[in-house]
Coordinates of C-alpha atoms and ligand atoms in Angstrom, one line a residue:
M27 CA 92.0 113.6 162.0
A28 CA 90.3 116.9 162.7
F29 CA 91.0 119.9 160.5
A30 CA 90.9 123.6 161.3
E31 CA 87.8 125.5 160.0
D32 CA 90.1 127.8 158.0
S33 CA 92.0 125.0 156.3
V34 CA 93.6 125.6 153.0
L35 CA 94.5 122.5 151.1
V36 CA 97.8 122.6 149.2
L37 CA 98.8 120.0 146.6
L38 CA 102.6 119.7 146.7
D39 CA 104.5 118.7 143.6
T40 CA 107.3 116.2 143.8
M41 CA 110.5 116.1 141.7
P42 CA 111.7 113.1 139.7
D43 CA 114.2 112.3 142.5
G44 CA 111.3 112.1 145.0
A45 CA 111.9 115.3 146.9
L46 CA 109.3 118.1 147.3
A47 CA 109.4 120.7 144.5
K48 CA 110.7 124.2 145.2
T49 CA 107.2 125.5 144.9
A50 CA 106.2 123.7 148.1
A51 CA 107.5 126.6 150.3
E52 CA 105.7 129.2 148.2
L53 CA 102.4 127.3 148.2
L54 CA 102.4 126.6 152.0
G55 CA 103.5 130.3 152.5
A56 CA 100.5 131.4 150.5
A57 CA 98.2 129.1 152.4
A58 CA 99.5 130.4 155.7
L59 CA 98.6 133.9 154.7
V60 CA 94.9 133.0 154.5
G61 CA 94.4 130.0 156.8
T62 CA 95.8 126.8 158.2
P63 CA 97.9 124.9 155.6
V64 CA 97.1 121.3 155.0
A65 CA 99.5 119.6 152.6
L66 CA 98.5 116.8 150.2
I67 CA 101.4 114.7 148.9
V68 CA 100.9 112.0 146.2
S69 CA 104.0 110.0 146.7
D70 CA 105.5 106.9 148.4
A71 CA 108.8 108.7 149.0
E72 CA 109.9 108.7 152.7
G73 CA 110.3 111.9 154.8
L74 CA 108.2 114.2 152.7
A75 CA 105.5 114.8 155.4
Q76 CA 108.2 116.0 157.8
A77 CA 109.7 118.2 155.0
A78 CA 106.2 119.7 154.4
G79 CA 105.8 120.3 158.1
L80 CA 109.1 122.2 158.2
L81 CA 107.7 124.4 155.3
G82 CA 104.6 125.1 157.4
A83 CA 102.1 122.3 156.8
A84 CA 100.0 121.9 160.0
S85 CA 98.7 118.6 158.7
V86 CA 99.8 116.3 155.9
L87 CA 97.8 113.8 153.9
V88 CA 99.8 111.2 152.1
A89 CA 98.2 109.5 149.1
P90 CA 99.6 106.5 147.2
A91 CA 102.1 107.3 144.4
A92 CA 100.7 107.9 140.9
G93 CA 102.8 105.2 139.4
D94 CA 102.9 105.5 135.6
R95 CA 99.6 107.4 135.3
L96 CA 99.5 111.1 134.7
T97 CA 97.3 113.7 136.4
V98 CA 94.3 111.5 137.3
P99 CA 95.7 110.0 140.5
D100 CA 96.4 113.6 141.8
V101 CA 92.8 114.6 140.9
D102 CA 91.4 111.6 142.7
A103 CA 93.6 112.3 145.7
L104 CA 92.5 116.0 145.7
A105 CA 88.8 114.9 145.6
A106 CA 89.4 112.5 148.6
A107 CA 91.3 115.1 150.5
T108 CA 88.7 117.9 150.0
D109 CA 85.9 115.5 151.2
L110 CA 87.9 115.0 154.4
V111 CA 89.3 118.5 155.0
R112 CA 86.5 120.7 153.6
P113 CA 89.0 123.5 152.9
D114 CA 88.3 127.2 152.2
A115 CA 90.5 127.0 149.1
V116 CA 92.7 124.5 147.1
L117 CA 96.1 125.8 146.1
V118 CA 98.1 124.1 143.3
S119 CA 101.3 125.2 141.6
N120 CA 100.8 126.9 138.2
S121 CA 103.3 124.4 136.7
I122 CA 102.3 122.4 133.6
E123 CA 101.3 119.5 135.7
G124 CA 99.6 121.7 138.3
R125 CA 97.5 123.5 135.7
D126 CA 96.4 120.1 134.3
V127 CA 95.4 118.8 137.7
A128 CA 93.7 122.0 138.8
G129 CA 91.6 122.3 135.6
R130 CA 90.5 118.7 135.7
Y131 CA 89.7 118.8 139.5
A132 CA 87.7 122.1 139.1
A133 CA 85.7 120.6 136.2
R134 CA 85.0 117.4 138.1
T135 CA 83.9 119.2 141.2
R136 CA 82.3 122.2 139.4
S137 CA 84.5 124.5 141.4
G138 CA 85.6 127.9 140.4
L139 CA 89.1 128.0 139.0
C140 CA 91.5 131.0 139.4
V141 CA 94.6 130.5 137.3
D142 CA 98.1 132.0 137.6
A143 CA 97.5 134.0 140.8
V144 CA 100.3 136.2 142.1
G145 CA 98.8 136.6 145.5
V146 CA 96.0 135.4 147.8
T147 CA 94.1 137.3 150.5
R148 CA 91.0 136.6 152.6
D149 CA 88.0 138.9 152.9
A150 CA 84.7 138.6 154.8
E151 CA 83.3 136.3 152.1
G152 CA 86.3 134.0 151.5
I153 CA 89.5 133.7 149.7
V154 CA 90.5 136.1 146.9
A155 CA 93.1 135.5 144.2
Q156 CA 95.2 138.3 142.8
H157 CA 96.2 138.2 139.1
S158 CA 98.4 140.3 136.9
V159 CA 96.5 140.5 133.6
Y160 CA 96.4 142.0 130.1
G161 CA 100.2 141.8 129.8
G162 CA 100.7 143.0 133.3
A163 CA 98.8 146.3 132.6
Y164 CA 96.2 145.6 135.4
N165 CA 96.1 143.9 138.7
V166 CA 92.7 142.3 139.4
D167 CA 91.1 140.4 142.3
A168 CA 89.1 137.3 141.5
A169 CA 86.8 135.4 143.8
V170 CA 84.3 132.6 143.2
T171 CA 80.7 132.8 144.1
W172 CA 80.3 129.2 145.1
G173 CA 82.4 126.7 147.1
A174 CA 86.1 126.7 147.6
P175 CA 88.1 128.2 144.8
V176 CA 90.8 126.2 143.1
I177 CA 93.8 128.5 142.7
T178 CA 97.0 127.9 140.7
V179 CA 99.8 130.0 142.0
R180 CA 102.5 131.5 139.8
Q181 CA 105.9 130.0 140.6
G182 CA 108.1 132.5 142.4
A183 CA 105.3 135.0 143.0
I184 CA 104.8 134.4 146.8
E185 CA 107.5 135.8 149.1
A186 CA 105.8 134.8 152.4
R187 CA 106.9 131.7 154.1
A188 CA 105.0 129.8 156.8
N189 CA 106.4 129.1 160.2
A190 CA 107.8 125.6 160.5
V191 CA 105.7 122.9 162.2
P192 CA 108.2 120.4 163.4
S193 CA 105.7 117.6 164.1
P194 CA 102.8 118.0 161.7
S195 CA 99.9 115.5 162.1
V196 CA 100.3 113.0 159.3
S197 CA 97.8 110.5 158.0
T198 CA 97.4 108.3 155.0
L199 CA 94.7 109.2 152.6
V200 CA 92.4 106.5 151.3
V201 CA 91.8 107.3 147.6
M202 CA 89.1 105.7 145.5
A203 CA 90.4 105.5 142.0
S204 CA 87.8 107.3 139.7
G205 CA 88.8 105.1 136.8
S206 CA 88.9 108.3 134.6
R207 CA 91.1 107.8 131.5
A208 CA 94.6 108.9 132.2
G209 CA 97.8 109.3 130.1
R210 CA 100.4 106.7 130.8
I211 CA 104.1 107.2 131.1
D212 CA 105.8 104.7 128.8
G213 CA 109.4 105.8 129.5
V214 CA 111.4 108.5 131.0
D215 CA 114.5 110.0 129.4
P216 CA 116.3 112.2 131.8
V217 CA 117.6 115.4 130.2
V218 CA 121.2 115.9 131.2
V219 CA 121.5 119.4 132.5
T220 CA 125.0 120.8 131.8
S221 CA 124.4 124.2 133.3
S222 CA 124.9 124.9 136.9
R223 CA 122.7 127.9 136.7
P224 CA 119.3 127.9 138.4
E225 CA 116.2 127.1 136.3
L226 CA 114.6 130.2 134.8
R227 CA 111.1 129.3 136.2
G228 CA 111.2 130.0 139.9
A229 CA 114.7 131.5 140.0
G230 CA 115.4 134.0 142.7
T231 CA 117.5 136.2 140.4
V232 CA 117.2 136.5 136.6
V233 CA 119.4 138.4 134.2
S234 CA 117.9 138.8 130.8
G235 CA 119.3 140.2 127.6
G236 CA 117.6 141.7 124.6
R237 CA 118.3 142.8 121.0
G238 CA 120.5 145.5 122.4
L239 CA 123.2 142.8 123.0
G240 CA 123.6 142.7 119.2
S241 CA 124.8 139.1 118.6
Q242 CA 125.0 135.6 120.0
E243 CA 128.7 136.1 120.8
K244 CA 128.1 139.3 122.7
F245 CA 125.2 137.7 124.7
V246 CA 127.9 136.0 126.7
L247 CA 128.0 139.3 128.7
V248 CA 124.5 138.5 130.0
E249 CA 125.7 135.0 131.1
E250 CA 128.7 136.5 132.8
L251 CA 126.6 138.8 134.9
A252 CA 124.2 136.0 135.6
D253 CA 127.0 133.7 136.9
T254 CA 128.4 136.5 139.0
L255 CA 125.0 136.9 140.7
G256 CA 124.1 133.2 140.7
A257 CA 121.2 134.0 138.5
A258 CA 119.2 132.3 135.8
V259 CA 119.5 133.6 132.2
G260 CA 116.5 135.0 130.4
A261 CA 115.9 136.8 127.1
S262 CA 113.5 138.9 125.2
R263 CA 111.7 137.4 122.2
A264 CA 113.8 139.6 119.9
A265 CA 116.9 138.1 121.3
V266 CA 115.4 134.6 120.8
D267 CA 114.2 135.4 117.3
A268 CA 117.7 136.7 116.4
G269 CA 119.2 133.3 117.5
Y270 CA 121.2 134.6 120.5
V271 CA 119.6 131.9 122.8
P272 CA 117.1 129.1 122.6
Q273 CA 113.3 129.8 122.9
S274 CA 113.3 128.2 126.4
F275 CA 115.0 131.4 127.6
Q276 CA 112.2 133.7 126.5
V277 CA 110.5 135.7 129.2
G278 CA 107.1 137.2 128.5
Q279 CA 103.6 136.7 127.3
T280 CA 104.6 133.9 125.0
G281 CA 107.5 132.7 127.1
V282 CA 108.1 132.0 130.8
S283 CA 106.6 134.1 133.5
V284 CA 109.0 134.9 136.3
S285 CA 108.6 136.6 139.7
P286 CA 112.2 136.7 141.0
Q287 CA 113.5 138.9 143.9
L288 CA 115.7 140.6 141.3
Y289 CA 115.3 141.0 137.5
V290 CA 118.0 142.6 135.5
A291 CA 117.1 143.7 132.0
L292 CA 120.0 144.4 129.7
G293 CA 119.3 146.0 126.3
I294 CA 115.6 145.3 126.5
S295 CA 113.2 148.0 125.5
G296 CA 110.3 146.8 127.8
A297 CA 107.6 146.0 125.3
I298 CA 104.3 145.1 127.0
Q299 CA 104.7 141.4 126.0
H300 CA 108.0 141.3 127.8
K301 CA 106.8 143.1 130.8
A302 CA 103.9 140.6 131.1
G303 CA 106.3 137.9 132.1
M304 CA 108.5 139.8 134.6
Q305 CA 106.9 142.9 136.0
T306 CA 105.9 141.1 139.2
A307 CA 109.6 140.8 140.0
K308 CA 110.3 142.4 143.4
T309 CA 113.2 144.6 142.2
I310 CA 113.8 145.5 138.6
V311 CA 117.1 146.9 137.3
A312 CA 117.4 148.0 133.7
V313 CA 120.4 149.1 131.6
N314 CA 119.5 150.7 128.3
T315 CA 121.0 153.5 126.1
D316 CA 117.6 155.0 125.4
P317 CA 116.3 157.1 128.4
D318 CA 112.8 156.8 127.0
A319 CA 112.8 153.0 126.9
P320 CA 109.5 151.8 128.5
I321 CA 111.5 149.4 130.7
F322 CA 112.5 152.4 132.8
E323 CA 108.7 153.0 133.6
I324 CA 108.8 149.9 135.8
A325 CA 112.4 149.7 136.8
D326 CA 113.4 150.3 140.5
F327 CA 116.9 151.2 139.4
G328 CA 117.8 152.3 135.9
V329 CA 121.1 153.0 134.2
V330 CA 121.0 155.0 130.9
G331 CA 124.1 153.6 129.2
D332 CA 125.7 151.1 127.0
V333 CA 125.6 147.5 128.4
F334 CA 129.1 146.9 127.1
T335 CA 130.4 149.7 129.3
V336 CA 128.1 149.4 132.3
V337 CA 127.9 145.6 132.8
P338 CA 131.7 144.8 132.8
Q339 CA 132.0 147.5 135.5
L340 CA 129.1 146.0 137.4
I341 CA 130.7 142.5 137.2
T342 CA 134.1 143.9 138.5
A343 CA 132.4 145.7 141.3
L344 CA 130.4 142.6 142.3
Q345 CA 133.5 140.4 142.2
A346 CA 135.4 142.9 144.4
W347 CA 132.4 143.1 146.8
K348 CA 132.3 139.3 147.0
A349 CA 136.0 139.0 147.6
Ligands
FAD1 P1 114.0 146.0 121.0 O1 112.6 146.4 121.3 O2 114.6 146.1 119.7 O3 114.8 146.8 122.1 C1 116.2 146.7 122.2 C2 116.6 147.7 123.2 O4 118.0 147.7 123.4 C3 116.3 149.2 122.9 O5 115.5 149.7 123.9 C4 117.7 149.8 122.7 O6 117.6 151.2 123.2 C5 118.5 149.0 123.6 N1 119.9 149.0 123.3 C6 120.5 148.8 122.0 N2 121.8 148.8 122.1 C7 122.1 148.9 123.4 C8 123.3 148.9 124.2 N3 124.5 148.7 123.6 N4 123.3 149.0 125.5 C9 122.1 149.2 126.1 N5 120.9 149.2 125.5 C10 120.9 149.0 124.2 N6 108.6 139.8 123.6 C11 109.2 139.2 124.7 O7 110.2 139.7 125.2 N7 108.6 138.1 125.3 C12 107.4 137.6 124.8 O8 106.9 136.6 125.4 C13 106.8 138.2 123.6 N8 105.6 137.8 123.2 C14 105.1 138.4 122.1 C15 103.8 138.0 121.7 C16 103.2 138.7 120.6 C17 101.8 138.2 120.2 C18 103.8 139.7 120.0 C19 103.2 140.5 118.9 C20 105.1 140.1 120.4 C21 105.7 139.5 121.5 N9 107.0 139.9 121.9 C22 107.5 139.3 123.1 C23 107.8 140.9 121.2 C24 107.7 142.3 121.8 O9 106.7 143.0 121.3 C25 109.1 143.0 121.5 O10 109.2 143.0 120.1 C26 110.3 142.4 122.1 O11 110.1 142.2 123.5 C27 111.5 143.4 121.9 O12 112.6 142.8 122.4 P2 113.9 143.7 122.8 O13 113.4 144.6 123.9 O14 115.0 142.8 123.1 O15 114.2 144.5 121.5

């Protein structure tokens, strides 16, 4: 199989049920911005190559499933794929698994690693990664001085989507196992998800509540607005520390980083550590009683008011609009 000179290799994550992860569309969209997307799928599941084509992969390499071994099979597959494709860059999701694979692969191949990119561009010298750093206070560009950069891309950060390729060229990748030591999966206990809300990481809309909600009982207001909007629920650290919601809801420097289309901050002051995890959201709406709250500095729409007055009205208006 011949590959375009501007190929960008994309490692696609798969879900426990065998389907491509939601990040596939974003990663292929990012690759299409700077070159010709070539997807690498490490799985035996059927139909994934066609699914990757529909998300924009011009070519798809399919490597044998990892079985019960963690990370190393993906690193081995990436090494085999880069030998074949000679890409201008390697894109991997900034998921927990993706970071592990990207770090090991970059160390093995002595490649430059750019982590948690919120954008990619190309200049005369190659591919450049954009990062939001120092708690979101600065945007910086990063490029490597040698070889193809390995870039992990923040989930939800890339809006662009690639054009569908209905019949991508698909080939099976021959992978030589490196024999590197790998963690083994002894057993899998599925976590029963009782919520029908989207997962915070990668959600298109997030409604977050802060200390301004006042109590665990009153935090229900955040959940009501989230359900009206079909959004995921997030929280500030102060809300987590006060016991309103579990730590897994925390958005920010020491929580989850999100880049949704819409982020609604209710009773959140907008401390730099909170902004670090959400200020790449495309549209930010804030409701706060304090007109000087720092959240208003980055909000696209702000309401100075009490959440317990404003949010019920908002929910009623949204429900009326939906009806
Ligand atoms: P506050 O700062 O107390 O703000 C509450 C806001 O609610 C105020 O602006 C107030 O005007 C408003 N309000 C009150 N009542 C109402 C009402 N009825 N209606 C409307 N508005 C109302 N924070 C994070 O969020 N995420 C992190 O990952 C994180 N990591 C951290 C890491 C470190 C190392 C440190 C030192 C701190 C970190 N923090 C983090 C904490 C951060 O500094 C702030 O303390 C925290 O974000 C404040 O949360 P808050 O905005 O909910 O609370």
